[in-house]
mmCIF file of C-alpha atoms in Angstrom:
data_model
loop_
_atom_site.group_PDB
_atom_site.id
_atom_site.type_symbol
_atom_site.label_atom_id
_atom_site.label_comp_id
_atom_site.label_asym_id
_atom_site.label_seq_id
_atom_site.Cartn_x
_atom_site.Cartn_y
_atom_site.Cartn_z
ATOM 1 C CA MET D 1 0.096 0.012 0.093
ATOM 2 C CA LEU D 2 1.270 3.408 -0.914
ATOM 3 C CA ASN D 3 2.152 5.613 2.010
ATOM 4 C CA PRO D 4 -0.311 8.638 2.075
ATOM 5 C CA GLY D 5 2.428 11.097 3.046
ATOM 6 C CA GLU D 6 4.452 9.907 -0.143
ATOM 7 C CA GLU D 7 1.342 10.153 -2.161
ATOM 8 C CA ILE D 8 0.756 13.698 -1.246
ATOM 9 C CA VAL D 9 4.232 14.636 -2.144
ATOM 10 C CA GLY D 10 3.989 12.503 -5.529
ATOM 11 C CA GLU D 11 0.718 14.298 -6.340
ATOM 12 C CA TYR D 12 2.161 17.651 -5.675
ATOM 13 C CA LEU D 13 5.127 16.973 -8.081
ATOM 14 C CA LYS D 14 2.730 15.719 -10.760
ATOM 15 C CA LEU D 15 -0.132 18.370 -10.447
ATOM 16 C CA ILE D 16 1.611 21.391 -9.209
ATOM 17 C CA ASN D 17 5.393 20.997 -10.416
ATOM 18 C CA SER D 18 4.196 19.400 -13.684
ATOM 19 C CA CYS D 19 6.365 16.269 -13.278
ATOM 20 C CA ASP D 20 5.730 13.708 -16.150
ATOM 21 C CA PHE D 21 6.964 10.722 -14.094
ATOM 22 C CA VAL D 22 6.726 10.109 -10.475
ATOM 23 C CA GLU D 23 8.287 6.955 -8.833
ATOM 24 C CA TYR D 24 7.782 5.806 -5.148
ATOM 25 C CA ASN D 25 10.361 3.981 -3.106
ATOM 26 C CA LEU D 26 12.865 4.133 -5.865
ATOM 27 C CA TYR D 27 15.761 1.495 -5.298
ATOM 28 C CA THR D 28 19.078 3.074 -6.114
ATOM 29 C CA PRO D 29 21.168 0.780 -8.263
ATOM 30 C CA ASP D 30 24.538 1.619 -6.995
ATOM 31 C CA ILE D 31 23.911 2.123 -3.128
ATOM 32 C CA GLN D 32 21.647 0.037 -1.006
ATOM 33 C CA GLY D 33 18.644 2.047 -0.068
ATOM 34 C CA GLU D 34 15.661 3.765 -1.548
ATOM 35 C CA ILE D 35 14.477 7.312 -2.284
ATOM 36 C CA ASP D 36 10.891 7.927 -1.039
ATOM 37 C CA VAL D 37 9.662 9.942 -4.017
ATOM 38 C CA VAL D 38 11.386 11.050 -7.182
ATOM 39 C CA GLY D 39 9.592 13.326 -9.749
ATOM 40 C CA ILE D 40 10.876 14.253 -13.235
ATOM 41 C CA ASN D 41 9.704 17.163 -15.201
ATOM 42 C CA ALA D 42 11.215 16.305 -18.619
ATOM 43 C CA LYS D 43 10.286 19.527 -20.278
ATOM 44 C CA ASP D 44 12.111 21.669 -17.632
ATOM 45 C CA LYS D 45 14.855 19.002 -17.193
ATOM 46 C CA THR D 46 14.236 18.981 -13.488
ATOM 47 C CA ILE D 47 14.397 16.089 -11.004
ATOM 48 C CA TYR D 48 12.937 16.291 -7.537
ATOM 49 C CA ILE D 49 14.502 13.871 -4.896
ATOM 50 C CA CYS D 50 12.187 13.763 -1.854
ATOM 51 C CA GLU D 51 12.527 12.183 1.517
ATOM 52 C CA VAL D 52 9.231 12.004 3.270
ATOM 53 C CA ALA D 53 8.468 11.786 7.079
ATOM 54 C CA THR D 54 4.932 11.876 8.149
ATOM 55 C CA HIS D 55 4.980 11.797 11.871
ATOM 56 C CA LEU D 56 2.078 13.636 13.135
ATOM 57 C CA ILE D 57 2.401 13.255 17.015
ATOM 58 C CA THR D 58 6.246 13.055 17.515
ATOM 59 C CA GLY D 59 7.076 15.409 14.566
ATOM 60 C CA LEU D 60 10.252 14.694 12.625
ATOM 61 C CA GLN D 61 11.719 12.362 15.266
ATOM 62 C CA TYR D 62 13.770 9.512 14.136
ATOM 63 C CA THR D 63 15.467 7.484 16.774
ATOM 64 C CA LYS D 64 18.299 4.877 16.914
ATOM 65 C CA ASN D 65 19.065 3.133 20.125
ATOM 66 C CA ASN D 66 16.569 5.367 21.908
ATOM 67 C CA ARG D 67 18.526 8.484 20.808
ATOM 68 C CA PRO D 68 17.595 11.206 18.111
ATOM 69 C CA ASP D 69 18.897 9.989 14.729
ATOM 70 C CA ASN D 70 17.413 12.824 12.421
ATOM 71 C CA VAL D 71 20.663 14.364 11.454
ATOM 72 C CA ALA D 72 22.544 11.023 10.779
ATOM 73 C CA ARG D 73 19.676 9.421 9.039
ATOM 74 C CA PHE D 74 18.946 12.273 6.562
ATOM 75 C CA CYS D 75 22.557 12.944 5.902
ATOM 76 C CA LYS D 76 23.083 9.336 5.140
ATOM 77 C CA LYS D 77 20.021 9.528 2.670
ATOM 78 C CA PHE D 78 21.308 12.483 0.915
ATOM 79 C CA LYS D 79 24.863 10.980 0.616
ATOM 80 C CA LYS D 80 23.228 8.352 -1.777
ATOM 81 C CA ASN D 81 20.521 10.509 -3.170
ATOM 82 C CA ILE D 82 22.959 13.119 -4.426
ATOM 83 C CA PRO D 83 25.358 10.914 -6.288
ATOM 84 C CA TYR D 84 22.417 9.143 -7.760
ATOM 85 C CA ALA D 85 20.945 12.338 -9.319
ATOM 86 C CA ARG D 86 24.391 13.450 -10.461
ATOM 87 C CA LYS D 87 25.179 10.247 -12.042
ATOM 88 C CA TYR D 88 21.794 9.416 -13.817
ATOM 89 C CA PHE D 89 20.555 12.990 -14.444
ATOM 90 C CA PRO D 90 23.626 15.074 -14.902
ATOM 91 C CA ASP D 91 22.038 17.586 -17.182
ATOM 92 C CA TYR D 92 18.921 18.097 -15.052
ATOM 93 C CA LYS D 93 18.406 20.758 -12.288
ATOM 94 C CA HIS D 94 18.296 19.000 -8.987
ATOM 95 C CA HIS D 95 15.924 19.646 -6.023
ATOM 96 C CA PHE D 96 16.655 17.695 -2.893
ATOM 97 C CA MET D 97 13.743 17.921 -0.418
ATOM 98 C CA ILE D 98 12.567 16.860 2.946
ATOM 99 C CA TRP D 99 8.799 16.807 3.311
ATOM 100 C CA SER D 100 7.338 16.543 6.917
ATOM 101 C CA PRO D 101 4.083 18.019 7.996
ATOM 102 C CA VAL D 102 5.201 18.410 11.602
ATOM 103 C CA VAL D 103 8.572 19.578 12.533
ATOM 104 C CA LYS D 104 8.790 20.714 16.209
ATOM 105 C CA THR D 105 10.897 23.246 17.970
ATOM 106 C CA ALA D 106 12.006 23.299 21.550
ATOM 107 C CA GLY D 107 13.436 25.707 24.100
ATOM 108 C CA VAL D 108 16.844 27.233 23.335
ATOM 109 C CA ASN D 109 18.830 24.758 25.678
ATOM 110 C CA ALA D 110 16.653 21.808 24.788
ATOM 111 C CA LYS D 111 18.509 18.668 23.979
ATOM 112 C CA ASN D 112 16.342 17.760 20.990
ATOM 113 C CA ASN D 113 15.076 20.451 18.570
ATOM 114 C CA GLN D 114 13.817 19.198 15.257
ATOM 115 C CA LEU D 115 14.051 22.587 13.615
ATOM 116 C CA ASN D 116 17.764 22.753 14.762
ATOM 117 C CA ASP D 117 18.222 19.198 13.234
ATOM 118 C CA ILE D 118 16.801 20.403 9.824
ATOM 119 C CA GLU D 119 19.338 23.315 9.860
ATOM 120 C CA THR D 120 22.198 20.868 10.653
ATOM 121 C CA ILE D 121 21.136 18.614 7.947
ATOM 122 C CA LYS D 122 21.115 21.486 5.367
ATOM 123 C CA GLU D 123 24.493 22.641 6.588
ATOM 124 C CA ASN D 124 26.077 19.291 6.374
ATOM 125 C CA VAL D 125 24.677 18.571 2.856
ATOM 126 C CA TYR D 126 25.720 21.990 1.718
ATOM 127 C CA ALA D 127 29.271 21.638 3.070
ATOM 128 C CA GLU D 128 29.719 18.073 1.654
ATOM 129 C CA PHE D 129 28.086 18.357 -1.767
ATOM 130 C CA ASP D 130 27.476 22.103 -2.312
ATOM 131 C CA GLU D 131 23.705 21.364 -2.721
ATOM 132 C CA ARG D 132 20.754 22.949 -0.963
ATOM 133 C CA VAL D 133 18.077 20.805 0.718
ATOM 134 C CA GLU D 134 14.536 22.365 0.424
ATOM 135 C CA VAL D 135 12.293 21.677 3.339
ATOM 136 C CA ILE D 136 8.609 21.580 3.050
ATOM 137 C CA ALA D 137 7.232 21.490 6.693
ATOM 138 C CA ASN D 138 4.883 23.076 8.991
ATOM 139 C CA HIS D 139 3.297 26.138 7.298
ATOM 140 C CA ASN D 140 5.060 25.425 3.912
ATOM 141 C CA TYR D 141 3.583 21.861 4.122
ATOM 142 C CA ALA D 142 0.068 23.360 4.840
ATOM 143 C CA LYS D 143 0.450 25.831 1.919
ATOM 144 C CA CYS D 144 1.161 22.786 -0.436
ATOM 145 C CA LEU D 145 -1.729 20.897 0.751
ATOM 146 C CA GLN D 146 -3.868 23.961 -0.024
ATOM 147 C CA GLU D 147 -2.473 24.141 -3.373
ATOM 148 C CA LEU D 148 -3.543 20.551 -3.865
ATOM 149 C CA ARG D 149 -7.007 21.277 -2.391
ATOM 150 C CA ASP D 150 -7.380 24.155 -4.828
ATOM 151 C CA TYR D 151 -6.517 22.031 -7.762
ATOM 152 C CA ALA D 152 -9.069 19.379 -6.567
ATOM 153 C CA ALA D 153 -11.768 22.069 -6.164
ATOM 154 C CA ALA D 154 -11.214 23.330 -9.658
ATOM 155 C CA GLU D 155 -10.987 19.941 -11.332
ATOM 156 C CA THR D 156 -14.348 18.214 -12.627
ATOM 157 C CA LYS D 157 -12.956 15.072 -13.856
ATOM 158 C CA GLU D 158 -12.479 12.073 -11.557
ATOM 159 C CA LEU D 159 -9.034 12.275 -10.015
ATOM 160 C CA GLN D 160 -7.260 8.861 -9.902
ATOM 161 C CA SER D 161 -5.184 9.360 -6.685
ATOM 162 C CA PRO D 162 -7.377 8.364 -3.642
ATOM 163 C CA ILE D 163 -5.945 11.213 -1.705
ATOM 164 C CA MET D 164 -6.763 13.795 -4.440
ATOM 165 C CA ARG D 165 -10.181 12.181 -4.966
ATOM 166 C CA LEU D 166 -10.856 12.614 -1.225
ATOM 167 C CA MET D 167 -9.859 16.161 -1.472
ATOM 168 C CA GLN D 168 -11.916 16.730 -4.607
ATOM 169 C CA VAL D 169 -15.103 15.200 -2.896
ATOM 170 C CA GLU D 170 -14.556 17.359 0.212
ATOM 171 C CA GLU D 171 -14.166 20.551 -1.926
ATOM 172 C CA HIS D 172 -17.114 19.978 -4.122
ATOM 173 C CA LEU D 173 -19.156 18.864 -1.234
ATOM 174 C CA MET D 174 -18.321 22.083 0.807
ATOM 175 C CA ARG D 175 -19.259 24.165 -2.378
ATOM 176 C CA HIS D 176 -22.464 22.322 -2.803
ATOM 177 C CA ASN D 177 -23.424 22.549 0.904
ATOM 178 C CA PHE D 178 -22.762 26.239 0.867
ATOM 179 C CA ARG D 179 -25.183 26.755 -2.130
ATOM 180 C CA LEU D 180 -27.847 24.628 -0.202
ATOM 181 C CA THR D 181 -27.368 26.750 2.789
ATOM 182 C CA LYS D 182 -27.793 29.970 0.947
ATOM 183 C CA LYS D 183 -31.059 28.690 -0.397
ATOM 184 C CA GLY D 184 -32.191 27.709 3.202
ATOM 185 C CA ILE D 185 -31.955 23.996 2.639
ATOM 186 C CA THR D 186 -30.287 21.862 5.242
#
């Protein structure tokens, strides 16, 4: 079964970023591991390499041996993702991304701060590869979801993605119920 968080990212790449091709859980041929979502926009020669973490209660909180592992885990992922993109898509513009709806912050002296982890990941990747990691989280994630909802609301043909179809049903139902309410029908 497709991970709903990954499907949201894939649909965004298809519908908003005009990717012709989206692959989920792509196994990289040279290095063991997989990339959560890859989107290719052939016309613009752009590839999106996306790592997705949809943890709603704990936020972006991976652990190893009961200790936070966000920085090591994501840096390891990008250490294989970036060479993959460079080798197989050398003439494409590369977008390396982390998508997570909830990334928490903590007090200044807190031991674990997910927003600080994100900054450290970005700094480490830039220092090693001279590549920027784009983060779609919190308010930016909500903005992207709204863009998908707006797309679903404007579309009249049945959308094939279950997530997009649900958004389409919700948006059209809200519009329909609003019209009924205006007419005094409940």
